[in-house]
Each structure stands twice: as structure tokens, then as C-alpha cells.
PDB file of C-alpha atoms in Angstrom:
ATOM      1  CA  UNK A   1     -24.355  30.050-101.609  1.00 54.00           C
ATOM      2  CA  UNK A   2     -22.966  27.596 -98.728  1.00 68.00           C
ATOM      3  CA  UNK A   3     -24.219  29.598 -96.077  1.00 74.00           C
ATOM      4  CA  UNK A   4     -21.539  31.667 -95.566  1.00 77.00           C
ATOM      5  CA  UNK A   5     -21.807  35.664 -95.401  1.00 78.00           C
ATOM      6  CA  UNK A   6     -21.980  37.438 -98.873  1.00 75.00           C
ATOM      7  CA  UNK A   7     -20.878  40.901 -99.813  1.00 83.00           C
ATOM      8  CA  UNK A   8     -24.235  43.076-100.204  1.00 82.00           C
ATOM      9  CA  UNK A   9     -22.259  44.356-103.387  1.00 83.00           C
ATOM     10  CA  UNK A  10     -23.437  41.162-104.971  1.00 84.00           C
ATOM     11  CA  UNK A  11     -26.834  41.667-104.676  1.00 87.00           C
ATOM     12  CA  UNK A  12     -28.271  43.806-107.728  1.00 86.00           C
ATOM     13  CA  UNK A  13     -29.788  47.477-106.740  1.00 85.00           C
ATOM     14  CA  UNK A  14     -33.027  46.382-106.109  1.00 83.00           C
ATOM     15  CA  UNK A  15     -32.583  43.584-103.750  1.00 86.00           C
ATOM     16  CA  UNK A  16     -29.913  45.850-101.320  1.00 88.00           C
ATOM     17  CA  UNK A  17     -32.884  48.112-100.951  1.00 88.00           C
ATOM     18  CA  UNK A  18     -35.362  45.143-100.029  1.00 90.00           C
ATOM     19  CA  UNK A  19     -32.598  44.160 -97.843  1.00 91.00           C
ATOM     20  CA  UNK A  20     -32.414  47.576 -96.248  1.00 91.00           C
ATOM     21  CA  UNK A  21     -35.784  48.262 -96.140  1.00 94.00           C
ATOM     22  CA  UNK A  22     -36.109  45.062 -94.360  1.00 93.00           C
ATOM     23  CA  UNK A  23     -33.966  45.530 -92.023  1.00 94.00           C
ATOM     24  CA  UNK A  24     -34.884  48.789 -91.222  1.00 93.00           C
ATOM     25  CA  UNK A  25     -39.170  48.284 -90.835  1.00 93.00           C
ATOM     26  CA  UNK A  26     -38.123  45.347 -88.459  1.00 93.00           C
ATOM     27  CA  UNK A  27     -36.283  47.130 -86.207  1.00 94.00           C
ATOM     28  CA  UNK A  28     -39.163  49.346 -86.301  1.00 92.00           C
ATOM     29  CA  UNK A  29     -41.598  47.016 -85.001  1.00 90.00           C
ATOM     30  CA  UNK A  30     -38.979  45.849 -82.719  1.00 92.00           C
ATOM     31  CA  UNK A  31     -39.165  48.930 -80.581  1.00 91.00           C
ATOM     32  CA  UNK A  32     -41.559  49.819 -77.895  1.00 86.00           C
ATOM     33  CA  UNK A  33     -42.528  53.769 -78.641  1.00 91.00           C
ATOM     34  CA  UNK A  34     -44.459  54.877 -81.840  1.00 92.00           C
ATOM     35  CA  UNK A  35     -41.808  56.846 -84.611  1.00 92.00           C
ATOM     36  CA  UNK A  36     -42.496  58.781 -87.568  1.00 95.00           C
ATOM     37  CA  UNK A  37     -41.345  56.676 -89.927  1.00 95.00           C
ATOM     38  CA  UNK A  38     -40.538  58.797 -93.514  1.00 96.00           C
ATOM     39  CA  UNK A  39     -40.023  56.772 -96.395  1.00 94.00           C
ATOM     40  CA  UNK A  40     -38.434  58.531 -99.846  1.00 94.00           C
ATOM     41  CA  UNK A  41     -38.724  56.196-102.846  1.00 91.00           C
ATOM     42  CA  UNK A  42     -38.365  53.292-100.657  1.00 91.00           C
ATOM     43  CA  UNK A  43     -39.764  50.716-102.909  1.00 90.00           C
ATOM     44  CA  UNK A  44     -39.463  52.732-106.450  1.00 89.00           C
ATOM     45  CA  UNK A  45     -36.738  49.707-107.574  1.00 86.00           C
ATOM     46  CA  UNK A  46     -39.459  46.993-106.713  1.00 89.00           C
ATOM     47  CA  UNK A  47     -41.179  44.966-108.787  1.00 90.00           C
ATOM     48  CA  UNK A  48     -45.201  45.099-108.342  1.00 94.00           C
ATOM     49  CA  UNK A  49     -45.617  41.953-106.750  1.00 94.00           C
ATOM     50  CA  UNK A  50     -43.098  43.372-103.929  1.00 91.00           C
ATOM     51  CA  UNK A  51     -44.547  47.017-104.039  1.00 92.00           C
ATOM     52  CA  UNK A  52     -47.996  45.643-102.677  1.00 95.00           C
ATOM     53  CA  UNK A  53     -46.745  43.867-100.324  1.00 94.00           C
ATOM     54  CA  UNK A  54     -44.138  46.360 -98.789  1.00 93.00           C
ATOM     55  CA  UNK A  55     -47.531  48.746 -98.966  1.00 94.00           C
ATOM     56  CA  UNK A  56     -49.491  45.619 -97.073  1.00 96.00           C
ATOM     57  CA  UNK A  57     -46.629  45.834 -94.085  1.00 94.00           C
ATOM     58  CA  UNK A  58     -46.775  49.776 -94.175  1.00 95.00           C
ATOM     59  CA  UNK A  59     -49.950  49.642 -93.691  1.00 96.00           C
ATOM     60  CA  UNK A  60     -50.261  47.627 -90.843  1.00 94.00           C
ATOM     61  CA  UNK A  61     -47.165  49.769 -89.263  1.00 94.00           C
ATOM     62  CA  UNK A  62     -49.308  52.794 -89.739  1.00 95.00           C
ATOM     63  CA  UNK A  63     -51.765  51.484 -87.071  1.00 94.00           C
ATOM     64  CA  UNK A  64     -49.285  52.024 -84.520  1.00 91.00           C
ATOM     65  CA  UNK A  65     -46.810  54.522 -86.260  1.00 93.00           C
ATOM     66  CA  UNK A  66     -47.215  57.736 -88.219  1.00 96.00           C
ATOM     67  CA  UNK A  67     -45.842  56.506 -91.907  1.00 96.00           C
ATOM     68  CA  UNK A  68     -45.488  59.188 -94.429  1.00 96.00           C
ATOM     69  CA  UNK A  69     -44.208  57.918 -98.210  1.00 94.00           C
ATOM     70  CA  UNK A  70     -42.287  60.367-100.653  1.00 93.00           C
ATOM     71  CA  UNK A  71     -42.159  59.266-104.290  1.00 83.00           C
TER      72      UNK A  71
END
């Protein structure tokens, strides 16, 4: 890549919902009010080295927010 913006259709399944995921727990912490923050086989397409961390970051979140995970 040269820097330039990519297509998310390039990236295989897994890494679009890292990338989602992502984006989505970091505008999270971004906000200023606590959320209920649901989470249906968010991280079922991740790879175990990726699973415990995503679960590390949850549960920090879930010190300030209520996080409930569906599988």
C-alpha cells in the first residue's frame, strides 16, 4: 500500500470486523456518558491471539460501561 485509501472489500472477513469493531469500541471510549454496549459474535472470526485481547479491552470498558457479549 502507498498510503493511499483502500476499499474495505479488500480486506478478508475477519479483518473488516477488527476494523469495525475497532472503530466502533473507540468511539465508545470517546464519549463522555456510560452505554450499554451489546456485542453479538463480535470477535467469533478472530484468531485467539486477537480474541484475548479484544476480551482484555472489554474488560477494561466494562469498568465504566455495562458490556454484555452474545456468542
Amino acid at each position: 500500500m502507498n498510503g493511499s485509501p483502500q476499499e474495505t472489500k479488500a480486506l478478508s472477513r475477519a479483518t473488516r470486523e477488527k476494523l469495525f469493531l475497532s472503530v466502533r469500541l473507540a468511539r465508545i471510549r470517546q464519549l463522555d456518558i456510560e452505554l450499554l454496549v451489546v456485542l453479538d459474535d463480535a470477535i467469533s472470526n478472530f484468531d485467539p491471539a486477537q480474541t484475548r485481547r479484544t476480551l482484555a479491552f472489554l474488560n477494561e470498558l466494562a469498568k465504566t460501561d455495562q458490556v454484555i457479549i452474545l456468542t
